[in-house]
Tab-separated table of C-alpha atoms in Angstrom:
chain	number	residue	atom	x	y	z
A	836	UNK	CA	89.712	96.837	89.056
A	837	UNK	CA	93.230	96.585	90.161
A	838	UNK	CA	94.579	93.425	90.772
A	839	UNK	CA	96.803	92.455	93.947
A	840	UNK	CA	100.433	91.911	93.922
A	841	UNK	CA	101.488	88.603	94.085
A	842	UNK	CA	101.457	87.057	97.267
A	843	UNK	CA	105.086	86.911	97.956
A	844	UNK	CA	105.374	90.665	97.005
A	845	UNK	CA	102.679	91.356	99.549
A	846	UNK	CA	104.566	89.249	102.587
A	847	UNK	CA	108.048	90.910	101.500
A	848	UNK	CA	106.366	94.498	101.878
A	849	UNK	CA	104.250	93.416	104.887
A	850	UNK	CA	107.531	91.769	106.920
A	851	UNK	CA	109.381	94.824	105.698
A	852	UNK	CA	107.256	96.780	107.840
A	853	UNK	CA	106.766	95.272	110.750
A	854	UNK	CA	110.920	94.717	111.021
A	855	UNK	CA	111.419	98.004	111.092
A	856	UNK	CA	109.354	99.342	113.672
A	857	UNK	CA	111.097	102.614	115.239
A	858	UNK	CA	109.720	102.987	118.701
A	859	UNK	CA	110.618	100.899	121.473
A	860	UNK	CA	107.553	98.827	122.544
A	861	UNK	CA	104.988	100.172	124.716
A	862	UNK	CA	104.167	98.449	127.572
A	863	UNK	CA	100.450	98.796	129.058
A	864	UNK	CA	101.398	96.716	132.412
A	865	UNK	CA	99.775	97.723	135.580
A	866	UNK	CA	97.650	100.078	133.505
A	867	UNK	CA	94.070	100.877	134.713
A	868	UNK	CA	91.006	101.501	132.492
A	869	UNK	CA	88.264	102.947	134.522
A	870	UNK	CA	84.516	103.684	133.466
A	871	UNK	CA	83.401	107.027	134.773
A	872	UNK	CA	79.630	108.360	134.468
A	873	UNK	CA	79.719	111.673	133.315
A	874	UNK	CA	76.279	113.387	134.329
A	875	UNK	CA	76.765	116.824	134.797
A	876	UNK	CA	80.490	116.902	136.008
A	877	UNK	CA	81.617	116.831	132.199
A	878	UNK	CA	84.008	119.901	133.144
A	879	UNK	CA	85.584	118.177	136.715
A	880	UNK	CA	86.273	114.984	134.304
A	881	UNK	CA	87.896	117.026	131.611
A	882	UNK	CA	89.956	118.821	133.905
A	883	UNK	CA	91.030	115.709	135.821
A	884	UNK	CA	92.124	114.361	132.199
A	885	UNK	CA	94.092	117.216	131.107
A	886	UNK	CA	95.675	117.864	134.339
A	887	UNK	CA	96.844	114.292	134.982
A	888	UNK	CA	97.735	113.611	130.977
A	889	UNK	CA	94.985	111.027	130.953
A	890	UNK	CA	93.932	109.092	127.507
A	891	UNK	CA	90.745	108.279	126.979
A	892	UNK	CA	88.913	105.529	124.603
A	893	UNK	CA	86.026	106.681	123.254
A	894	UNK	CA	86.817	110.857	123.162
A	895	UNK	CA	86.583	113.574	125.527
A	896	UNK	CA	84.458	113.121	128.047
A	897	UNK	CA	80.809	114.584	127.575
A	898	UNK	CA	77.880	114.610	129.547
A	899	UNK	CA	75.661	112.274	129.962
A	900	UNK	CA	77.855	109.347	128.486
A	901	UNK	CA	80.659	107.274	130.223
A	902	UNK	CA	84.599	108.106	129.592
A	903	UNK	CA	86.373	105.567	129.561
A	904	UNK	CA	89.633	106.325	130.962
A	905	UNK	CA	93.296	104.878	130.674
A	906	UNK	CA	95.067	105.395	134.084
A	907	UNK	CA	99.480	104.424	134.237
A	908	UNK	CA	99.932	103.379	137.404
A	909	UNK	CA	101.877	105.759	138.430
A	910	UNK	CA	98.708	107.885	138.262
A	911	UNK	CA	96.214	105.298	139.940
A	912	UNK	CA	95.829	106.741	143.080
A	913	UNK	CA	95.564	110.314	141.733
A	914	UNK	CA	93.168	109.553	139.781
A	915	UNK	CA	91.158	107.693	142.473
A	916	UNK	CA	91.634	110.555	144.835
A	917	UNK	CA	90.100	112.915	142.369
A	918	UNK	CA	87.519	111.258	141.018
A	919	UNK	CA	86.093	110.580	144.578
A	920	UNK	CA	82.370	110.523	145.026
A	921	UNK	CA	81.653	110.382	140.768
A	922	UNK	CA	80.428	106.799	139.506
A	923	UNK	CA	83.232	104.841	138.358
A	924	UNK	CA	84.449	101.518	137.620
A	925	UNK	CA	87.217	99.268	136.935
A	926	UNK	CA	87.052	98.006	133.084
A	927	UNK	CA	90.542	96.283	133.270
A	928	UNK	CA	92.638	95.695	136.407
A	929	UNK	CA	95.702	95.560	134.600
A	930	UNK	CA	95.419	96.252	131.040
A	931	UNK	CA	98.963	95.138	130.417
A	932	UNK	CA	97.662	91.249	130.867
A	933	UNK	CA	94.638	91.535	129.170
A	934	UNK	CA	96.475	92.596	125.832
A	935	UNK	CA	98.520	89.505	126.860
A	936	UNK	CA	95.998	87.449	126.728
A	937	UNK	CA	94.090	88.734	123.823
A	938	UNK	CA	97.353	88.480	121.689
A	939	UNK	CA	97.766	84.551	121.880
A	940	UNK	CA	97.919	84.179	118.474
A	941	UNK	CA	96.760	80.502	116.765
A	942	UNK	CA	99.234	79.044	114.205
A	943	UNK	CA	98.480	79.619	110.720
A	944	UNK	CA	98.094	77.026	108.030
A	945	UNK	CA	96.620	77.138	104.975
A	946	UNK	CA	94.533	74.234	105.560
A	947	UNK	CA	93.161	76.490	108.410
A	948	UNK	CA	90.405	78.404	105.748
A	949	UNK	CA	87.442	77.322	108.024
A	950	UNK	CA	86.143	78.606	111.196
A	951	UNK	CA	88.672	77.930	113.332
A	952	UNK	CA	90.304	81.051	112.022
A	953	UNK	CA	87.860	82.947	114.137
A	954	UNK	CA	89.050	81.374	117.265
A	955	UNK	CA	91.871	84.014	118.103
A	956	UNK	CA	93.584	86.931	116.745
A	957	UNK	CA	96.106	87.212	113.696
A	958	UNK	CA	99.833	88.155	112.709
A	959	UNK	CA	99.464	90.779	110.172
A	960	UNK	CA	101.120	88.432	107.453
A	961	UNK	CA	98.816	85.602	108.351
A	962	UNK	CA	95.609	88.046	107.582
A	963	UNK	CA	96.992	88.399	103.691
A	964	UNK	CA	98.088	84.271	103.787
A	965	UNK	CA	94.583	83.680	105.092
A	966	UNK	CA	92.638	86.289	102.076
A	967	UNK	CA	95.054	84.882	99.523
A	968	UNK	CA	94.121	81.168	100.454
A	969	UNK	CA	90.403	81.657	100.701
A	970	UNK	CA	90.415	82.928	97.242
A	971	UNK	CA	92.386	80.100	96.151
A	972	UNK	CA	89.548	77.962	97.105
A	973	UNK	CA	86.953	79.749	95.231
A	974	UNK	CA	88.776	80.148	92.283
A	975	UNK	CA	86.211	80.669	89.978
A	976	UNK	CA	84.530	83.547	91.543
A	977	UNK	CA	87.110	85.357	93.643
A	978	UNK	CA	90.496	87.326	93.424
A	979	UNK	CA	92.204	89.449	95.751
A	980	UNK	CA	92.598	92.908	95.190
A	981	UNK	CA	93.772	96.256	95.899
A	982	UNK	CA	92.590	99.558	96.753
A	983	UNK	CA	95.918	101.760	96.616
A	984	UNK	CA	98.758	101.377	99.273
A	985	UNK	CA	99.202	103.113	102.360
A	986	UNK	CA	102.040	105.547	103.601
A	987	UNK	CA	104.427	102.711	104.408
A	988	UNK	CA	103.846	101.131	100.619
A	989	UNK	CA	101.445	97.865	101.996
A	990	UNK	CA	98.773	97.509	99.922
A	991	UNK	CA	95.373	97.754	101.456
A	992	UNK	CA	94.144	94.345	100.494
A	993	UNK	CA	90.596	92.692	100.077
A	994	UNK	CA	88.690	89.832	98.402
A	995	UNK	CA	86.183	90.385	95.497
A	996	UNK	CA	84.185	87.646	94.417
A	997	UNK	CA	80.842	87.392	92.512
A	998	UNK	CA	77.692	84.796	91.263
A	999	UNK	CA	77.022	83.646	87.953
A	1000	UNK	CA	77.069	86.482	85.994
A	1001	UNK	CA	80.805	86.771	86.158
A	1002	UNK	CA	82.824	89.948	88.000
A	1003	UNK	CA	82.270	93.275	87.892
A	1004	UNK	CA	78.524	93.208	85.910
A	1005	UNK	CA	76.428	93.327	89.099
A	1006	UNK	CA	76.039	96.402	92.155
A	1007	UNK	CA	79.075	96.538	94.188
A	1008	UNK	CA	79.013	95.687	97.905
A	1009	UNK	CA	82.192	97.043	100.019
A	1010	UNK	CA	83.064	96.652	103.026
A	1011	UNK	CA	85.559	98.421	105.547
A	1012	UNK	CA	87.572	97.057	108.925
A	1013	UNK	CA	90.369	98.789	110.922
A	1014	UNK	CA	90.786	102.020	109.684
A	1015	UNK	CA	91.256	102.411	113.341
A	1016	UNK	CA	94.308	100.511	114.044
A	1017	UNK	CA	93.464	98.997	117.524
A	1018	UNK	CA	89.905	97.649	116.276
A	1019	UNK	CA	90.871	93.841	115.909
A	1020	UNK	CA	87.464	92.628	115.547
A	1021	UNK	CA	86.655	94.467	112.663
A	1022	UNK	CA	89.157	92.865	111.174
A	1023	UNK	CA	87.797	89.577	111.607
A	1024	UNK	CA	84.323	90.473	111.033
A	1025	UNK	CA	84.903	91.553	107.571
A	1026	UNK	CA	86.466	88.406	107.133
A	1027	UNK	CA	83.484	86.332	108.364
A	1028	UNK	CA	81.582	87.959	106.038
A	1029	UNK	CA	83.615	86.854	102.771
A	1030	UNK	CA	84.174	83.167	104.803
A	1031	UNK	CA	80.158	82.917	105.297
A	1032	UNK	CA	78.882	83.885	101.664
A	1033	UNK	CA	81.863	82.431	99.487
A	1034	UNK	CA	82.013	78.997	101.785
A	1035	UNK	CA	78.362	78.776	101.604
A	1036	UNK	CA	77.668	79.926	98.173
A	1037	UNK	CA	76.674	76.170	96.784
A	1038	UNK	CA	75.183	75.460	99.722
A	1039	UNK	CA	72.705	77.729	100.412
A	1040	UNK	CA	70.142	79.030	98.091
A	1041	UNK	CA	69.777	81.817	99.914
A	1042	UNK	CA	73.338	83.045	99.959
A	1043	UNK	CA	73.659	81.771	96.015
A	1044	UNK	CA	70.874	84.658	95.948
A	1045	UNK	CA	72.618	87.293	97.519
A	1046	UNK	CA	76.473	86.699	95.598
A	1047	UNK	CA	74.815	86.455	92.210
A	1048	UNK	CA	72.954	89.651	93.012
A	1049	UNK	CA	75.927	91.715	94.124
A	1050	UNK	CA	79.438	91.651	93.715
A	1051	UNK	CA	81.405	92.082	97.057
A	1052	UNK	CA	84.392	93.530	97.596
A	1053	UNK	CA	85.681	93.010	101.344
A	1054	UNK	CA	88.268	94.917	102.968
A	1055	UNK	CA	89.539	93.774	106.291
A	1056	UNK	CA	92.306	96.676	107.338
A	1057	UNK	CA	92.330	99.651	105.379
A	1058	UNK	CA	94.538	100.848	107.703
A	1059	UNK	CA	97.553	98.440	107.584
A	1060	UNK	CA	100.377	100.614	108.657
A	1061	UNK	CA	98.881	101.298	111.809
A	1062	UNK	CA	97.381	97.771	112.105
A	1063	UNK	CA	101.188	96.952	111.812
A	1064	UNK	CA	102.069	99.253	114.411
A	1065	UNK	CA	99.980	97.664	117.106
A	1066	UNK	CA	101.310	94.280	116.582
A	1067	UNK	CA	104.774	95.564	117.005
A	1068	UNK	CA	104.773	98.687	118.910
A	1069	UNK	CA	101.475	99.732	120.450
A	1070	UNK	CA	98.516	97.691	120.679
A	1071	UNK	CA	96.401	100.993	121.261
A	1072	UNK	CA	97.324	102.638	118.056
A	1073	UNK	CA	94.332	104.123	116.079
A	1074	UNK	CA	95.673	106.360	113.354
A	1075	UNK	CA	98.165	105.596	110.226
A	1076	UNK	CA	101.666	106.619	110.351
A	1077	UNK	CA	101.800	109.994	108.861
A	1078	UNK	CA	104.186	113.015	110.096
A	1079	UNK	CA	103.143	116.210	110.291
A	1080	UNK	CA	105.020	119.093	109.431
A	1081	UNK	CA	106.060	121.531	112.415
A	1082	UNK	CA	104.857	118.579	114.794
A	1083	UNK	CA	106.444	115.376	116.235
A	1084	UNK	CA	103.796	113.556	116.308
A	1085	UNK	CA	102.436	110.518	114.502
A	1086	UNK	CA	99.648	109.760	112.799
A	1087	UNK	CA	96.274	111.183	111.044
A	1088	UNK	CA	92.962	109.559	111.803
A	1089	UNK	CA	92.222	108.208	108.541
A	1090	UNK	CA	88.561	108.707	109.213
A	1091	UNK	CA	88.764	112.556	109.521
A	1092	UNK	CA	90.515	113.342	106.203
A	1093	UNK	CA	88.077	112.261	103.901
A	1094	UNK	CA	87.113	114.977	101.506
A	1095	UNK	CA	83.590	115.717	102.721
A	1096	UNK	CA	82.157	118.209	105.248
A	1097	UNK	CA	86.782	118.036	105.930
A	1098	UNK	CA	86.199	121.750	107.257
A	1099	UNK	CA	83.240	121.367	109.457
A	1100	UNK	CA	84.394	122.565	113.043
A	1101	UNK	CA	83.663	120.339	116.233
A	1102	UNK	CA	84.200	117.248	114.809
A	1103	UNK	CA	87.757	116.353	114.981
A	1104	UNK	CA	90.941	117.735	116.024
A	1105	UNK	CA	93.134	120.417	114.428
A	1106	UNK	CA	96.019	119.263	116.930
A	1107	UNK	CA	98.708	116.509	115.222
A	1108	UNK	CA	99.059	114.594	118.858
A	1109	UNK	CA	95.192	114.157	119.199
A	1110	UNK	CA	93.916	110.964	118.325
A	1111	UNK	CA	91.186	112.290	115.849
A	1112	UNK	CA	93.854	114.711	114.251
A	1113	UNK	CA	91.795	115.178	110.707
A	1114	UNK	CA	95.300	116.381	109.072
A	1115	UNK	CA	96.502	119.544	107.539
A	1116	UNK	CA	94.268	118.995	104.779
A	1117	UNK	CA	91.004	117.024	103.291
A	1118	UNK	CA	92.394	113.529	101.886
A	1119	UNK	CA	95.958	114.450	102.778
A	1120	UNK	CA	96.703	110.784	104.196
A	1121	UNK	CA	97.836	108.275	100.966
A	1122	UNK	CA	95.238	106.131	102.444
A	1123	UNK	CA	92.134	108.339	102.575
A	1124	UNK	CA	92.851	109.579	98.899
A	1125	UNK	CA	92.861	105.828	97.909
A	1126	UNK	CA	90.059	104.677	98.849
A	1127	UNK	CA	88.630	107.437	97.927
A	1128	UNK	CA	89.822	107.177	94.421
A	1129	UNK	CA	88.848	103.403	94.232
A	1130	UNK	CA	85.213	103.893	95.635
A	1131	UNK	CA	84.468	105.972	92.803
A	1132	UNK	CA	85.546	103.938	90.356
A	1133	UNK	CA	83.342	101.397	91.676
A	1134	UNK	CA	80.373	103.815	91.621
A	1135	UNK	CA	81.276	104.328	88.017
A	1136	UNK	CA	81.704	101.052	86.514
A	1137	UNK	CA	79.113	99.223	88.209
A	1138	UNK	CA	77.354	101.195	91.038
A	1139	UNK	CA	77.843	100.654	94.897
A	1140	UNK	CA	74.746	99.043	96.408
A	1141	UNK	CA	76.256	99.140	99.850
A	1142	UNK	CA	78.637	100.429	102.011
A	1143	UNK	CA	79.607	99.455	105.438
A	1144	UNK	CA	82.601	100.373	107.526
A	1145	UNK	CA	82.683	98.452	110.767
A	1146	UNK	CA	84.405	99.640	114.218
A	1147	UNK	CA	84.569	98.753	117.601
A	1148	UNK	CA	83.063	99.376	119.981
A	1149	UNK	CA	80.159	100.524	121.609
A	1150	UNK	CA	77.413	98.317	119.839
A	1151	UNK	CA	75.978	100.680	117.433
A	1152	UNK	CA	74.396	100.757	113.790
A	1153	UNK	CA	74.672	104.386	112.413
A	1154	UNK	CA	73.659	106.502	109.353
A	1155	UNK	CA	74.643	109.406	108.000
A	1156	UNK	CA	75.603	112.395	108.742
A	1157	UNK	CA	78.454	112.157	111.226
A	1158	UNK	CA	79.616	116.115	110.335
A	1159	UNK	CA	76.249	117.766	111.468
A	1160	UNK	CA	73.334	116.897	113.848
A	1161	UNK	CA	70.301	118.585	112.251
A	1162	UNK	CA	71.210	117.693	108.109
A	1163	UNK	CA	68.989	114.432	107.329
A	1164	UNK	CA	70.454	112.529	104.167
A	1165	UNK	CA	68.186	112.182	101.562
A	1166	UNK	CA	66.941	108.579	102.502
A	1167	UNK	CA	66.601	109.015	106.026
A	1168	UNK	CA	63.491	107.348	106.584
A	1169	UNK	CA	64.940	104.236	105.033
A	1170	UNK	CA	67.773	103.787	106.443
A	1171	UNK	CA	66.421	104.425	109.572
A	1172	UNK	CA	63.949	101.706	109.125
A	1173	UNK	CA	66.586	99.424	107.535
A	1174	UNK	CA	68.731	100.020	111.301
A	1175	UNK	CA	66.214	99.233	112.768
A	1176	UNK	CA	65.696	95.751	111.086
A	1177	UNK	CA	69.235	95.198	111.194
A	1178	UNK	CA	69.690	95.854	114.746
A	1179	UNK	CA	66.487	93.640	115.801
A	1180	UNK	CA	68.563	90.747	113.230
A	1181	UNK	CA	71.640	91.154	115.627
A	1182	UNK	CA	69.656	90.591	118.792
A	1183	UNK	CA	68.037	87.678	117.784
A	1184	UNK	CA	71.388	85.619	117.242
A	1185	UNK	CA	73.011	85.705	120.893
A	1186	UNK	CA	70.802	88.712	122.738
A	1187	UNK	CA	73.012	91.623	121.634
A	1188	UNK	CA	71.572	95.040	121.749
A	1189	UNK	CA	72.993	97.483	119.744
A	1190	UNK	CA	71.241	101.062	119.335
A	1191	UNK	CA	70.583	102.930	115.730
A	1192	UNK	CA	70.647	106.212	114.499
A	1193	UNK	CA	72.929	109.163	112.877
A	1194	UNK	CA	75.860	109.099	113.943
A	1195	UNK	CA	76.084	112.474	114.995
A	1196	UNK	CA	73.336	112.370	117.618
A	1197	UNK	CA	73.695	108.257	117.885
A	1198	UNK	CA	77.948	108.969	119.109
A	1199	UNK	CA	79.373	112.071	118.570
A	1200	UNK	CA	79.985	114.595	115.827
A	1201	UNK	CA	82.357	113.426	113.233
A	1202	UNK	CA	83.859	115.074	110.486
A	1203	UNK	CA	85.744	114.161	107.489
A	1204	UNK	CA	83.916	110.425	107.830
A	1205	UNK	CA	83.653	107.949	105.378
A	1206	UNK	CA	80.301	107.484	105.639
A	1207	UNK	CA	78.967	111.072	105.217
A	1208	UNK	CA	81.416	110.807	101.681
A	1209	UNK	CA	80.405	107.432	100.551
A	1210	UNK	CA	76.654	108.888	100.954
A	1211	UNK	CA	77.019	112.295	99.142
A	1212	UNK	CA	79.857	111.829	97.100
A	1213	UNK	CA	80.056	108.622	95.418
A	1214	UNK	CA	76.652	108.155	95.983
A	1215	UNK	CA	76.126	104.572	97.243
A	1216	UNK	CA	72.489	103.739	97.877
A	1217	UNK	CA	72.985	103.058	101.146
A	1218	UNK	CA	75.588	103.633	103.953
A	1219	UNK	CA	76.179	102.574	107.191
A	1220	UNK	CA	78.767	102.342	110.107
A	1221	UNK	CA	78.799	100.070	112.563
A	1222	UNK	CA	80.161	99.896	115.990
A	1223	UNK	CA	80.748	96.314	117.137
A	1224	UNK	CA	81.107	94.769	120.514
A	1225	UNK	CA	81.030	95.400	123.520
A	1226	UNK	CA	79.955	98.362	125.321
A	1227	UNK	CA	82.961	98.732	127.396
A	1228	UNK	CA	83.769	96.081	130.002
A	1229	UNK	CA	86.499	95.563	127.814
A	1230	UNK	CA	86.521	97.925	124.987
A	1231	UNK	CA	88.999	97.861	122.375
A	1232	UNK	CA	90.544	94.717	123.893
A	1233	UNK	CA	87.909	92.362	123.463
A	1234	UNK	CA	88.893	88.468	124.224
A	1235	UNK	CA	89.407	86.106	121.491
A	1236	UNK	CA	86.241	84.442	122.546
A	1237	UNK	CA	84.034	86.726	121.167
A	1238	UNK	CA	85.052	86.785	117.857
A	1239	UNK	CA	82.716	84.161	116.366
A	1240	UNK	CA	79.865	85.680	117.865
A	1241	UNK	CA	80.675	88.819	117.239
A	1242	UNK	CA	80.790	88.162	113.191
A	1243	UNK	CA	77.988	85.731	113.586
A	1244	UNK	CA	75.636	88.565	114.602
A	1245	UNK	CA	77.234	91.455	112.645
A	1246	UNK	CA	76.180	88.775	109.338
A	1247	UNK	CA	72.810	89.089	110.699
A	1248	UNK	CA	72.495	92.156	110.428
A	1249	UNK	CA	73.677	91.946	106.766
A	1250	UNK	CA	71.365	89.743	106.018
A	1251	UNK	CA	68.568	91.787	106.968
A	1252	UNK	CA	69.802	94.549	104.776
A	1253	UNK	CA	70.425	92.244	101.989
A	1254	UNK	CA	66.519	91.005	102.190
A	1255	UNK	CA	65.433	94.226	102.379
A	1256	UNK	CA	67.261	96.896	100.790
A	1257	UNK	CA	65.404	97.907	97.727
C-alpha cells in the first residue's frame, strides 16, 4: 500500500488548488429548480430543455421519471409558459440561498473528531485535517493513505485501518464518495463509516467483529479537483478538471472512463460539454486510471470483500450492470437478496425508503461505471452503488441537517451486508 504524504504536503497541494481557481464564481441566485413528471411528453420536455439551454440534475429527461430541471431566472417565465398544463413543481425557490445556507461551514478543530463533525459541511482542507486526526487517534490500527493523485496533483486520500491481525492480512473493504463533485453527503457518509467502526471498535463486540474480519480502506472524495472546484467556483460541479482536445470545455465524468463496457453506446456522452462526457478514451482521466490501478492491487494482495461507491441522490441501492439492461452478473441472486436486506436495514433507522436493483433498469444505463469494473475486472465479491438522500425536494443540495441521519442509515445498511455477506 502506498502511504500518504505528510500532512503539511497534503494542505500545501490542497490550498494550492483552491487559490488558484480560474473562473470567476458562479452565482446560482434567483435560480429555479423545478420537478417535472415526464409521462409520455418525454419529447415536449427535451425540446423545452434544448431550446431554452436548460440543465438538468439527474439526466435527460425520460419517460416515466421526473426531470429535475435548473431554470436562470432570466428563463423562469419561459419555462413556466411552456411547460403549461405538465405536472411540475418547485424544488428550490431560489437555489442561490439554499447553497447559502447549506455552505455554513462549522469551525474545525482537531479536538472536533466526534460527531459533531457531522453537523455541517466541510472546507476541503478541513476534510484531510479531519482523516489525518482520526487516524491519529487510532494509532495502532489506522494510517492514511493514497490511491494516486488527480489531474491537479491532490492526492485522493482515505483511511485504512484493521483488527487484530495487523494490516493488510485480512479481505479488503473500500469504499468510494464524490467522484461526482457536487455530492457533499457522500463525502460525509464515507466518513461516518470510518468514525462509527474505528470509534467504536473497543466498544462494541460487534464492530470488534467486523474490523478484525476485514480491513477497510475508506475513501471520502475520489474526485478532489472537482470537489475543489465547487467550494471555490461552482457548487454544481460534477466532473474532474480535465481539457479536452479540440473542445473548451471542462471536465470528464470520472465515472464513465473506467475501462469496462468504456465503448458501450447509450450510456454516456461522446460530447466534452455534457455532464456524463465518458472522455476520448477508456481510463483517460489520471483519476480513473488510479483507482483503477490501486483496486487491483488490493484484489491481489489481499482480496476485495466489498465494494461500495456512494452518490447522491435519489435513494437507491444498485448492482451491477450499469452498461447493459438484460446481462445479469454472475451473483445476481445474491446480491439481489443482499439489497434487499440492506435496504429493509435503512428503513428501519429513521423510515427511509430506498429502492434496489441493477442499475441499469433501477436508474439509467451507465457506461464506463465503477461498479460494472470492480465486479468483472478486479473481481470483488460483491459490489454495490448507492444513491443517498433524498429523492429530490432538494437534490444535490441537501441541508446540513441531514447529514447524521443520512450516514446513520447508510451504516445500516452496511451492517446488514457485513452480517450477511458470505
Amino acid at each position: 500500500m502506498k502511504l500518504v504524504l505528510g500532512l503539511a504536503a497534503l494542505l500545501t497541494v490542497a490550498s494550492a488548488a483552491v487559490s488558484r481557481p480560474k473562473d470567476q464564481k458562479v452565482s446560482y441566485d434567483g435560480y429555479k429548480v423545478f420537478r417535472v413528471a415526464v409521462a409520455h411528453e418525454v419529447n415536449k420536455v427535451n425540446s423545452i430543455v434544448k431550446d431554452l439551454g436548460l440543465s438538468t440534475w439527474k439526466g435527460a429527461p425520460r419517460a416515466g421519471a421526473f426531470s429535475d430541471i435548473v431554470v436562470p431566472p432570466t428563463q423562469v417565465d419561459a419555462f413556466t409558459k411552456a411547460i403549461a398544463g405538465l405536472d411540475a413543481e418547485v424544488m428550490h425557490e431560489d437555489l442561490g440561498a439554499s447553497i447559502a445556507e447549506e455552505s455554513v461551514f462549522q469551525t474545525y478543530a482537531a479536538t472536533s473528531v466526534n460527531a459533531t463533525w457531522f453537523n455541517s459541511y466541510h472546507a476541503y482542507t478541513d476534510h484531510l485535517q479531519w482523516i489525518n486526526d482520526l487516524k491519529a487517534l487510532h494509532p495502532g490500527n489506522a494510517e492514511v493513505v493514497t490511491a494516486g493523485k488527480s489531474l491537479n496533483g491532490n492526492p485522493i486520500t482515505g483511511i485504512h485501518f484493521w483488527g487484530s491481525a495487523g494490516k493488510g492480512v485480512k479481505p479488503a473493504i473500500v469504499f468510494h464518495g464524490t467522484v461526482h463533485a457536487r455530492e457533499w453527503v457522500g463525502t460525509l457518509t464515507v466518513e461516518y463509516m470510518a468514525y462509527n467502526l474505528l470509534t467504536n471498535y473497543n466498544s462494541s463486540a460487534e464492530i470488534k467483529g467486523f474490523v478484525d474480519k476485514y480491513d477497510f480502506y475508506m475513501f471520502p472524495v475520489v474526485n478532489p479537483d472537482g470537489f475543489i472546484y465547487t467550494q471555490t467556483t461552482n457548487r454544481l460541479w460534477r466532473k474532474n478538471r480535465q481539457s479536452t482536445s479540440g473542445s473548451t470545455c471542462i471536465g470528464h465524468d470520472i465515472n464513465r472512463n473506467w475501462p469496462f463496457q468504456w465503448s458501450v453506446t447509450g450510456g454516456a456522452s461522446t460530447d466534452p460539454c455534457a455532464e456524463d462526457f465518458k472522455g476520448l478514451a477508456q481510463s483517460d482521466a489520471p483519476e480513473t486510471t488510479a483507482l483503477a490501478a490501486w483496486l487491483k492491487t488490493v484484489k491481489a494482495n489481499q482480496g476485495l470483500k466489498l465494494f461500495i461507491d456512494y452518490h447522491s441522490y435519489s435513494q437507491l441501492f444498485m448492482t451491477p450492470y450499469g452498461y447493459s439492461c438484460t446481462a445479469v452478473a454472475a451473483k445476481n441472486t445474491e446480491l439481489q437478496a443482499l439489497a434487499k436486506g440492506a435496504v429493509a436495514a435503512i428503513k428501519a433507522v429513521h423510515g427511509t425508503s430506498f429502492d434496489y436493483g441493477p442499475i441499469c433498469t433501477t436508474i439509467y444505463k451507465a457506461t464506463g461505471s465503477s461498479v460494472d469494473y470492480v465486479n468483472d475486472v478486479v473481481g470483488a465479491d460483491y459490489t454495490f452503488t448507492s444513491e443517498l438522500r433524498d429523492t429530490g425536494t432538494y437534490g444535490f443540495v441537501l441541508p446540513a441537517a441531514q447529514i447524521l441521519p443520512t450516514a446513520d442509515e447508510a451504516y445500516a445498511g452496511v451492517r446488514y451486508l457485513l452480517l450477511n455477506m458470505k
